[in-house]
Amino acid sequence: QKEVEQNSGPLSVPEGAIASLNCTYSDRGSQSFFWYRQYSGKSPELIMFIYSNGDKEDGRFTAQLNKASQYVSLLIRDSQPSDSATYLCAVEERNRDDKIIFGKGTRLHILP
Amino acid sequence: GAVVSQHPSWVICKSGTSVKIECRSLDFQATTMFWYRQFPKQSLMLMATSNEGSKATYEQGVEKDKFLINHASLTLSTLTVTSAHPEDSSFYICSAEKGLAGGFVSEQYFGPGTRLTVT
């Protein structure tokens, strides 16, 4: 059973600080990794994807991937109240027609 | 861009009736679309994978005769909830897969969701 694990939170971070969201996955052969943001009552929105080991930066967001440790993270710098949402980690399952497996999500709360 | 629309955004229906939900990729072609269901405060649950021109692939525990999926074109997939019951009330979300240059990574873009309430 391939799994994507996230801490459900809530993770509370002061405004302006760095929020760090973590995710582990079980399928060592996974190649593509995604972070989605979901506001309450809304559908998920793709923030970033990463498929190479290391860091990938886009604005205030940095995704980090370590395939050896089967670990992917998302850093949000200068956290804003509008960043308060549930963040879903997703992993593309190998050999399954691009099926993506989602973690249960981490609720992030930015404290004003 | 990559825009996916869903229609309707919400629907209320009586128990025993059928409801059709449309998912459209507006500015790209999607060979593959996915249908998810999400109950309050729970994570996304993949229901089925919809491939253009072929039968949908359903996840374990999802009744294919109850949740009919049609992917008639590269920009449209439909989900029909047949003989709906109150326990089918949920947030139904579709996503469409957009391949990136080089073909190595593809991204899923989500529609805004359809909130179904069965009375």
mmCIF file of N, CA and C in Angstrom, chain B:
data_model
loop_
_atom_site.group_PDB
_atom_site.id
_atom_site.type_symbol
_atom_site.label_atom_id
_atom_site.label_comp_id
_atom_site.label_asym_id
_atom_site.label_seq_id
_atom_site.Cartn_x
_atom_site.Cartn_y
_atom_site.Cartn_z
ATOM 1 N N GLY B 1 -1.813 29.283 -19.142
ATOM 2 C CA GLY B 1 -2.681 28.981 -18.019
ATOM 3 C C GLY B 1 -3.209 27.571 -18.097
ATOM 4 N N ALA B 2 -3.891 27.177 -17.058
ATOM 5 C CA ALA B 2 -4.507 25.858 -16.991
ATOM 6 C C ALA B 2 -5.770 26.005 -16.165
ATOM 7 N N VAL B 3 -6.864 26.192 -16.840
ATOM 8 C CA VAL B 3 -8.126 26.443 -16.148
ATOM 9 C C VAL B 3 -9.068 25.272 -16.346
ATOM 10 N N VAL B 4 -9.624 24.839 -15.247
ATOM 11 C CA VAL B 4 -10.595 23.748 -15.270
ATOM 12 C C VAL B 4 -11.894 24.261 -14.655
ATOM 13 N N SER B 5 -12.963 24.033 -15.339
ATOM 14 C CA SER B 5 -14.261 24.482 -14.813
ATOM 15 C C SER B 5 -15.121 23.277 -14.469
ATOM 16 N N GLN B 6 -16.044 23.490 -13.573
ATOM 17 C CA GLN B 6 -17.027 22.476 -13.225
ATOM 18 C C GLN B 6 -18.400 23.115 -13.214
ATOM 19 N N HIS B 7 -19.372 22.309 -13.586
ATOM 20 C CA HIS B 7 -20.743 22.813 -13.579
ATOM 21 C C HIS B 7 -21.682 21.682 -13.212
ATOM 22 N N PRO B 8 -22.611 21.880 -12.288
ATOM 23 C CA PRO B 8 -22.830 23.130 -11.556
ATOM 24 C C PRO B 8 -21.865 23.263 -10.376
ATOM 25 N N SER B 9 -21.854 24.409 -9.755
ATOM 26 C CA SER B 9 -21.001 24.595 -8.581
ATOM 27 C C SER B 9 -21.667 24.028 -7.342
ATOM 28 N N TRP B 10 -22.984 23.998 -7.358
ATOM 29 C CA TRP B 10 -23.698 23.333 -6.265
ATOM 30 C C TRP B 10 -25.040 22.846 -6.815
ATOM 31 N N VAL B 11 -25.532 21.797 -6.201
ATOM 32 C CA VAL B 11 -26.809 21.241 -6.622
ATOM 33 C C VAL B 11 -27.470 20.551 -5.438
ATOM 34 N N ILE B 12 -28.770 20.752 -5.360
ATOM 35 C CA ILE B 12 -29.589 20.066 -4.364
ATOM 36 C C ILE B 12 -30.573 19.193 -5.129
ATOM 37 N N CYS B 13 -30.631 17.938 -4.785
ATOM 38 C CA CYS B 13 -31.556 17.056 -5.483
ATOM 39 C C CYS B 13 -32.259 16.144 -4.481
ATOM 40 N N LYS B 14 -33.334 15.560 -4.938
ATOM 41 C CA LYS B 14 -34.098 14.647 -4.094
ATOM 42 C C LYS B 14 -33.528 13.236 -4.192
ATOM 43 N N SER B 15 -33.681 12.506 -3.133
ATOM 44 C CA SER B 15 -33.221 11.126 -3.092
ATOM 45 C C SER B 15 -33.848 10.325 -4.224
ATOM 46 N N GLY B 16 -33.029 9.556 -4.909
ATOM 47 C CA GLY B 16 -33.510 8.724 -5.999
ATOM 48 C C GLY B 16 -33.324 9.321 -7.377
ATOM 49 N N THR B 17 -33.010 10.592 -7.426
ATOM 50 C CA THR B 17 -32.790 11.227 -8.734
ATOM 51 C C THR B 17 -31.318 11.134 -9.119
ATOM 52 N N SER B 18 -31.038 11.495 -10.365
ATOM 53 C CA SER B 18 -29.664 11.457 -10.874
ATOM 54 C C SER B 18 -29.155 12.866 -11.112
ATOM 55 N N VAL B 19 -27.882 13.043 -10.924
ATOM 56 C CA VAL B 19 -27.255 14.352 -11.087
ATOM 57 C C VAL B 19 -26.019 14.214 -11.971
ATOM 58 N N LYS B 20 -25.897 15.099 -12.949
ATOM 59 C CA LYS B 20 -24.726 15.082 -13.824
ATOM 60 C C LYS B 20 -23.840 16.280 -13.513
ATOM 61 N N ILE B 21 -22.563 16.016 -13.383
ATOM 62 C CA ILE B 21 -21.580 17.068 -13.131
ATOM 63 C C ILE B 21 -20.603 17.089 -14.307
ATOM 64 N N GLU B 22 -20.355 18.281 -14.821
ATOM 65 C CA GLU B 22 -19.445 18.428 -15.958
ATOM 66 C C GLU B 22 -18.107 18.996 -15.507
ATOM 67 N N CYS B 23 -17.059 18.503 -16.120
ATOM 68 C CA CYS B 23 -15.712 19.002 -15.871
ATOM 69 C C CYS B 23 -15.074 19.332 -17.214
ATOM 70 N N ARG B 24 -14.632 20.569 -17.356
ATOM 71 C CA ARG B 24 -14.047 20.992 -18.629
ATOM 72 C C ARG B 24 -12.674 21.613 -18.425
ATOM 73 N N SER B 25 -11.732 21.224 -19.257
ATOM 74 C CA SER B 25 -10.457 21.931 -19.316
ATOM 75 C C SER B 25 -10.614 23.013 -20.371
ATOM 76 N N LEU B 26 -10.432 24.254 -19.971
ATOM 77 C CA LEU B 26 -10.799 25.379 -20.840
ATOM 78 C C LEU B 26 -9.694 25.795 -21.801
ATOM 79 N N ASP B 27 -8.453 25.629 -21.409
ATOM 80 C CA ASP B 27 -7.389 26.141 -22.271
ATOM 81 C C ASP B 27 -6.313 25.097 -22.557
ATOM 82 N N PHE B 28 -6.645 23.837 -22.326
ATOM 83 C CA PHE B 28 -5.717 22.781 -22.705
ATOM 84 C C PHE B 28 -6.500 21.495 -22.899
ATOM 85 N N GLN B 29 -5.878 20.561 -23.559
ATOM 86 C CA GLN B 29 -6.518 19.263 -23.775
ATOM 87 C C GLN B 29 -6.031 18.282 -22.711
ATOM 88 N N ALA B 30 -6.946 17.530 -22.184
ATOM 89 C CA ALA B 30 -6.634 16.616 -21.094
ATOM 90 C C ALA B 30 -7.027 15.203 -21.478
ATOM 91 N N THR B 31 -6.029 14.396 -21.753
ATOM 92 C CA THR B 31 -6.309 12.995 -22.039
ATOM 93 C C THR B 31 -6.878 12.296 -20.819
ATOM 94 N N THR B 32 -6.393 12.728 -19.672
ATOM 95 C CA THR B 32 -6.801 12.083 -18.424
ATOM 96 C C THR B 32 -7.408 13.106 -17.479
ATOM 97 N N MET B 33 -8.541 12.744 -16.930
ATOM 98 C CA MET B 33 -9.163 13.543 -15.884
ATOM 99 C C MET B 33 -9.457 12.628 -14.705
ATOM 100 N N PHE B 34 -9.538 13.217 -13.554
ATOM 101 C CA PHE B 34 -9.753 12.454 -12.335
ATOM 102 C C PHE B 34 -10.963 13.021 -11.591
ATOM 103 N N TRP B 35 -11.668 12.138 -10.942
ATOM 104 C CA TRP B 35 -12.797 12.555 -10.110
ATOM 105 C C TRP B 35 -12.510 12.196 -8.658
ATOM 106 N N TYR B 36 -12.693 13.201 -7.785
ATOM 107 C CA TYR B 36 -12.460 13.026 -6.358
ATOM 108 C C TYR B 36 -13.735 13.367 -5.602
ATOM 109 N N ARG B 37 -13.775 12.856 -4.397
ATOM 110 C CA ARG B 37 -14.864 13.207 -3.481
ATOM 111 C C ARG B 37 -14.219 13.605 -2.159
ATOM 112 N N GLN B 38 -14.792 14.589 -1.532
ATOM 113 C CA GLN B 38 -14.242 15.033 -0.260
ATOM 114 C C GLN B 38 -15.372 15.310 0.713
ATOM 115 N N PHE B 39 -15.377 14.576 1.810
ATOM 116 C CA PHE B 39 -16.336 14.819 2.874
ATOM 117 C C PHE B 39 -15.757 15.871 3.809
ATOM 118 N N PRO B 40 -16.626 16.539 4.571
ATOM 119 C CA PRO B 40 -16.148 17.628 5.436
ATOM 120 C C PRO B 40 -14.988 17.204 6.341
ATOM 121 N N LYS B 41 -13.974 18.028 6.358
ATOM 122 C CA LYS B 41 -12.798 17.860 7.208
ATOM 123 C C LYS B 41 -12.040 16.568 6.912
ATOM 124 N N GLN B 42 -12.248 16.019 5.735
ATOM 125 C CA GLN B 42 -11.506 14.827 5.349
ATOM 126 C C GLN B 42 -10.687 15.102 4.099
ATOM 127 N N SER B 43 -9.778 14.203 3.811
ATOM 128 C CA SER B 43 -8.912 14.416 2.659
ATOM 129 C C SER B 43 -9.623 14.013 1.373
ATOM 130 N N LEU B 44 -8.996 14.385 0.282
ATOM 131 C CA LEU B 44 -9.503 14.003 -1.030
ATOM 132 C C LEU B 44 -9.492 12.486 -1.178
ATOM 133 N N MET B 45 -10.532 11.972 -1.789
ATOM 134 C CA MET B 45 -10.564 10.544 -2.074
ATOM 135 C C MET B 45 -10.765 10.357 -3.568
ATOM 136 N N LEU B 46 -9.813 9.738 -4.211
ATOM 137 C CA LEU B 46 -9.931 9.494 -5.649
ATOM 138 C C LEU B 46 -11.030 8.473 -5.892
ATOM 139 N N MET B 47 -11.946 8.818 -6.776
ATOM 140 C CA MET B 47 -13.027 7.907 -7.123
ATOM 141 C C MET B 47 -12.685 7.120 -8.383
ATOM 142 N N ALA B 48 -12.212 7.850 -9.385
ATOM 143 C CA ALA B 48 -11.991 7.186 -10.670
ATOM 144 C C ALA B 48 -11.083 8.029 -11.541
ATOM 145 N N THR B 49 -10.447 7.346 -12.464
ATOM 146 C CA THR B 49 -9.619 7.980 -13.481
ATOM 147 C C THR B 49 -10.353 7.886 -14.808
ATOM 148 N N SER B 50 -10.509 9.013 -15.453
ATOM 149 C CA SER B 50 -11.270 9.081 -16.689
ATOM 150 C C SER B 50 -10.330 9.310 -17.864
ATOM 151 N N ASN B 51 -10.318 8.417 -18.802
ATOM 152 C CA ASN B 51 -9.464 8.533 -19.983
ATOM 153 C C ASN B 51 -10.314 8.752 -21.221
ATOM 154 N N GLU B 52 -9.928 9.724 -21.998
ATOM 155 C CA GLU B 52 -10.679 10.052 -23.201
ATOM 156 C C GLU B 52 -10.757 8.863 -24.140
ATOM 157 N N GLY B 53 -11.950 8.521 -24.526
ATOM 158 C CA GLY B 53 -12.155 7.455 -25.486
ATOM 159 C C GLY B 53 -12.127 6.050 -24.928
ATOM 160 N N SER B 54 -12.000 5.922 -23.636
ATOM 161 C CA SER B 54 -12.000 4.580 -23.052
ATOM 162 C C SER B 54 -12.767 4.575 -21.741
ATOM 163 N N LYS B 55 -12.944 3.393 -21.194
ATOM 164 C CA LYS B 55 -13.704 3.290 -19.944
ATOM 165 C C LYS B 55 -12.900 3.847 -18.782
ATOM 166 N N ALA B 56 -13.637 4.354 -17.827
ATOM 167 C CA ALA B 56 -12.985 4.892 -16.635
ATOM 168 C C ALA B 56 -12.465 3.765 -15.753
ATOM 169 N N THR B 57 -11.449 4.074 -15.008
ATOM 170 C CA THR B 57 -10.892 3.136 -14.035
ATOM 171 C C THR B 57 -11.329 3.579 -12.656
ATOM 172 N N TYR B 58 -12.063 2.701 -11.974
ATOM 173 C CA TYR B 58 -12.628 3.047 -10.680
ATOM 174 C C TYR B 58 -11.748 2.517 -9.555
ATOM 175 N N GLU B 59 -11.692 3.295 -8.484
ATOM 176 C CA GLU B 59 -10.964 2.865 -7.293
ATOM 177 C C GLU B 59 -11.802 1.828 -6.540
ATOM 178 N N GLN B 60 -11.099 1.068 -5.755
ATOM 179 C CA GLN B 60 -11.767 0.023 -4.987
ATOM 180 C C GLN B 60 -12.833 0.628 -4.091
ATOM 181 N N GLY B 61 -13.992 0.015 -4.101
ATOM 182 C CA GLY B 61 -15.077 0.475 -3.248
ATOM 183 C C GLY B 61 -15.990 1.492 -3.897
ATOM 184 N N VAL B 62 -15.649 1.960 -5.083
ATOM 185 C CA VAL B 62 -16.492 2.926 -5.786
ATOM 186 C C VAL B 62 -17.341 2.172 -6.803
ATOM 187 N N GLU B 63 -18.647 2.329 -6.712
ATOM 188 C CA GLU B 63 -19.557 1.586 -7.584
ATOM 189 C C GLU B 63 -19.624 2.241 -8.964
ATOM 190 N N LYS B 64 -19.162 1.522 -9.959
ATOM 191 C CA LYS B 64 -19.132 2.098 -11.305
ATOM 192 C C LYS B 64 -20.528 2.261 -11.894
ATOM 193 N N ASP B 65 -21.480 1.474 -11.437
ATOM 194 C CA ASP B 65 -22.842 1.606 -11.960
ATOM 195 C C ASP B 65 -23.582 2.757 -11.300
ATOM 196 N N LYS B 66 -23.064 3.208 -10.192
ATOM 197 C CA LYS B 66 -23.694 4.333 -9.505
ATOM 198 C C LYS B 66 -23.066 5.654 -9.931
ATOM 199 N N PHE B 67 -21.783 5.633 -10.147
ATOM 200 C CA PHE B 67 -21.059 6.834 -10.539
ATOM 201 C C PHE B 67 -20.585 6.637 -11.981
ATOM 202 N N LEU B 68 -21.397 7.117 -12.904
ATOM 203 C CA LEU B 68 -21.116 6.919 -14.322
ATOM 204 C C LEU B 68 -20.210 8.022 -14.833
ATOM 205 N N ILE B 69 -19.135 7.631 -15.471
ATOM 206 C CA ILE B 69 -18.182 8.613 -15.978
ATOM 207 C C ILE B 69 -18.081 8.472 -17.488
ATOM 208 N N ASN B 70 -18.147 9.615 -18.148
ATOM 209 C CA ASN B 70 -18.003 9.666 -19.598
ATOM 210 C C ASN B 70 -16.969 10.721 -19.953
ATOM 211 N N HIS B 71 -15.994 10.346 -20.740
ATOM 212 C CA HIS B 71 -14.941 11.288 -21.152
ATOM 213 C C HIS B 71 -14.972 11.354 -22.673
ATOM 214 N N ALA B 72 -15.935 12.121 -23.157
ATOM 215 C CA ALA B 72 -16.257 12.100 -24.586
ATOM 216 C C ALA B 72 -15.261 12.866 -25.448
ATOM 217 N N SER B 73 -14.577 13.816 -24.855
ATOM 218 C CA SER B 73 -13.628 14.605 -25.654
ATOM 219 C C SER B 73 -12.431 14.939 -24.787
ATOM 220 N N LEU B 74 -11.447 15.572 -25.402
ATOM 221 C CA LEU B 74 -10.226 15.905 -24.671
ATOM 222 C C LEU B 74 -10.407 17.080 -23.715
ATOM 223 N N THR B 75 -11.586 17.653 -23.709
ATOM 224 C CA THR B 75 -11.815 18.788 -22.816
ATOM 225 C C THR B 75 -13.022 18.601 -21.911
ATOM 226 N N LEU B 76 -13.668 17.457 -21.977
ATOM 227 C CA LEU B 76 -14.892 17.277 -21.197
ATOM 228 C C LEU B 76 -14.999 15.878 -20.613
ATOM 229 N N SER B 77 -15.228 15.836 -19.319
ATOM 230 C CA SER B 77 -15.578 14.587 -18.644
ATOM 231 C C SER B 77 -16.812 14.857 -17.806
ATOM 232 N N THR B 78 -17.693 13.883 -17.726
ATOM 233 C CA THR B 78 -18.892 14.044 -16.909
ATOM 234 C C THR B 78 -18.990 12.910 -15.897
ATOM 235 N N LEU B 79 -19.502 13.275 -14.739
ATOM 236 C CA LEU B 79 -19.784 12.307 -13.677
ATOM 237 C C LEU B 79 -21.282 12.364 -13.395
ATOM 238 N N THR B 80 -21.945 11.241 -13.512
ATOM 239 C CA THR B 80 -23.362 11.181 -13.200
ATOM 240 C C THR B 80 -23.555 10.327 -11.956
ATOM 241 N N VAL B 81 -24.123 10.936 -10.942
ATOM 242 C CA VAL B 81 -24.464 10.204 -9.726
ATOM 243 C C VAL B 81 -25.888 9.697 -9.915
ATOM 244 N N THR B 82 -26.040 8.411 -10.053
ATOM 245 C CA THR B 82 -27.358 7.849 -10.331
ATOM 246 C C THR B 82 -28.035 7.441 -9.028
ATOM 247 N N SER B 83 -29.338 7.593 -9.011
ATOM 248 C CA SER B 83 -30.128 7.215 -7.836
ATOM 249 C C SER B 83 -29.455 7.716 -6.560
ATOM 250 N N ALA B 84 -29.290 9.008 -6.514
ATOM 251 C CA ALA B 84 -28.549 9.611 -5.401
ATOM 252 C C ALA B 84 -29.271 9.422 -4.074
ATOM 253 N N HIS B 85 -28.488 9.257 -3.028
ATOM 254 C CA HIS B 85 -29.012 9.130 -1.673
ATOM 255 C C HIS B 85 -28.308 10.135 -0.771
ATOM 256 N N PRO B 86 -28.881 10.426 0.378
ATOM 257 C CA PRO B 86 -28.257 11.425 1.259
ATOM 258 C C PRO B 86 -26.782 11.154 1.568
ATOM 259 N N GLU B 87 -26.394 9.908 1.639
ATOM 260 C CA GLU B 87 -24.980 9.611 1.930
ATOM 261 C C GLU B 87 -24.049 9.960 0.780
ATOM 262 N N ASP B 88 -24.626 10.258 -0.387
ATOM 263 C CA ASP B 88 -23.818 10.714 -1.530
ATOM 264 C C ASP B 88 -23.537 12.209 -1.459
ATOM 265 N N SER B 89 -24.156 12.882 -0.507
ATOM 266 C CA SER B 89 -23.905 14.312 -0.350
ATOM 267 C C SER B 89 -22.429 14.517 -0.034
ATOM 268 N N SER B 90 -21.794 15.338 -0.837
ATOM 269 C CA SER B 90 -20.348 15.522 -0.683
ATOM 270 C C SER B 90 -19.892 16.639 -1.605
ATOM 271 N N PHE B 91 -18.616 16.916 -1.562
ATOM 272 C CA PHE B 91 -17.968 17.876 -2.450
ATOM 273 C C PHE B 91 -17.243 17.062 -3.510
ATOM 274 N N TYR B 92 -17.673 17.192 -4.740
ATOM 275 C CA TYR B 92 -17.089 16.425 -5.837
ATOM 276 C C TYR B 92 -16.163 17.349 -6.637
ATOM 277 N N ILE B 93 -14.943 16.917 -6.795
ATOM 278 C CA ILE B 93 -13.929 17.736 -7.460
ATOM 279 C C ILE B 93 -13.313 16.945 -8.601
ATOM 280 N N CYS B 94 -13.186 17.592 -9.737
ATOM 281 C CA CYS B 94 -12.490 16.943 -10.845
ATOM 282 C C CYS B 94 -11.122 17.596 -11.013
ATOM 283 N N SER B 95 -10.245 16.888 -11.640
ATOM 284 C CA SER B 95 -8.966 17.482 -12.021
ATOM 285 C C SER B 95 -8.623 17.007 -13.420
ATOM 286 N N ALA B 96 -7.860 17.813 -14.106
ATOM 287 C CA ALA B 96 -7.432 17.482 -15.463
ATOM 288 C C ALA B 96 -5.918 17.524 -15.512
ATOM 289 N N GLU B 97 -5.378 16.572 -16.218
ATOM 290 C CA GLU B 97 -3.924 16.443 -16.263
ATOM 291 C C GLU B 97 -3.373 17.199 -17.464
ATOM 292 N N LYS B 98 -2.388 18.026 -17.194
ATOM 293 C CA LYS B 98 -1.727 18.765 -18.262
ATOM 294 C C LYS B 98 -0.272 18.346 -18.295
ATOM 295 N N GLY B 99 0.156 17.841 -19.417
ATOM 296 C CA GLY B 99 1.533 17.433 -19.534
ATOM 297 C C GLY B 99 2.432 18.629 -19.762
ATOM 298 N N LEU B 100 3.646 18.524 -19.259
ATOM 299 C CA LEU B 100 4.602 19.604 -19.443
ATOM 300 C C LEU B 100 5.559 19.253 -20.569
ATOM 301 N N ALA B 101 6.256 20.246 -21.071
ATOM 302 C CA ALA B 101 7.216 20.043 -22.155
ATOM 303 C C ALA B 101 8.252 19.016 -21.723
ATOM 304 N N GLY B 102 8.530 18.097 -22.603
ATOM 305 C CA GLY B 102 9.474 17.045 -22.270
ATOM 306 C C GLY B 102 8.775 15.789 -21.832
ATOM 307 N N GLY B 103 7.532 15.915 -21.401
ATOM 308 C CA GLY B 103 6.716 14.758 -21.092
ATOM 309 C C GLY B 103 7.074 14.039 -19.826
ATOM 310 N N PHE B 104 7.961 14.605 -19.009
ATOM 311 C CA PHE B 104 8.393 13.886 -17.816
ATOM 312 C C PHE B 104 7.465 14.122 -16.641
ATOM 313 N N VAL B 105 6.978 15.320 -16.542
ATOM 314 C CA VAL B 105 6.120 15.650 -15.414
ATOM 315 C C VAL B 105 4.789 16.139 -15.948
ATOM 316 N N SER B 106 3.732 15.713 -15.334
ATOM 317 C CA SER B 106 2.424 16.254 -15.667
ATOM 318 C C SER B 106 1.795 16.791 -14.401
ATOM 319 N N GLU B 107 1.034 17.824 -14.548
ATOM 320 C CA GLU B 107 0.406 18.465 -13.408
ATOM 321 C C GLU B 107 -1.092 18.252 -13.468
ATOM 322 N N GLN B 108 -1.677 18.169 -12.316
ATOM 323 C CA GLN B 108 -3.124 18.103 -12.225
ATOM 324 C C GLN B 108 -3.658 19.455 -11.799
ATOM 325 N N TYR B 109 -4.636 19.927 -12.534
ATOM 326 C CA TYR B 109 -5.301 21.170 -12.195
ATOM 327 C C TYR B 109 -6.738 20.846 -11.816
ATOM 328 N N PHE B 110 -7.152 21.415 -10.701
ATOM 329 C CA PHE B 110 -8.454 21.079 -10.157
ATOM 330 C C PHE B 110 -9.529 22.050 -10.593
ATOM 331 N N GLY B 111 -10.716 21.515 -10.792
ATOM 332 C CA GLY B 111 -11.882 22.358 -10.963
ATOM 333 C C GLY B 111 -12.290 22.930 -9.618
ATOM 334 N N PRO B 112 -13.240 23.863 -9.620
ATOM 335 C CA PRO B 112 -13.656 24.511 -8.377
ATOM 336 C C PRO B 112 -14.524 23.641 -7.480
ATOM 337 N N GLY B 113 -14.951 22.494 -7.989
ATOM 338 C CA GLY B 113 -15.747 21.591 -7.165
ATOM 339 C C GLY B 113 -17.236 21.799 -7.331
ATOM 340 N N THR B 114 -17.980 20.758 -7.029
ATOM 341 C CA THR B 114 -19.443 20.783 -7.045
ATOM 342 C C THR B 114 -19.931 20.242 -5.708
ATOM 343 N N ARG B 115 -20.706 21.057 -5.026
ATOM 344 C CA ARG B 115 -21.236 20.607 -3.737
ATOM 345 C C ARG B 115 -22.611 20.001 -3.969
ATOM 346 N N LEU B 116 -22.720 18.724 -3.720
ATOM 347 C CA LEU B 116 -23.973 17.999 -3.925
ATOM 348 C C LEU B 116 -24.640 17.745 -2.581
ATOM 349 N N THR B 117 -25.899 18.135 -2.506
ATOM 350 C CA THR B 117 -26.718 17.840 -1.323
ATOM 351 C C THR B 117 -27.926 17.038 -1.765
ATOM 352 N N VAL B 118 -28.084 15.868 -1.196
ATOM 353 C CA VAL B 118 -29.217 15.011 -1.534
ATOM 354 C C VAL B 118 -30.177 15.001 -0.347
ATOM 355 N N THR B 119 -31.407 15.385 -0.603
ATOM 356 C CA THR B 119 -32.391 15.494 0.502
ATOM 357 C C THR B 119 -33.316 14.285 0.543
#
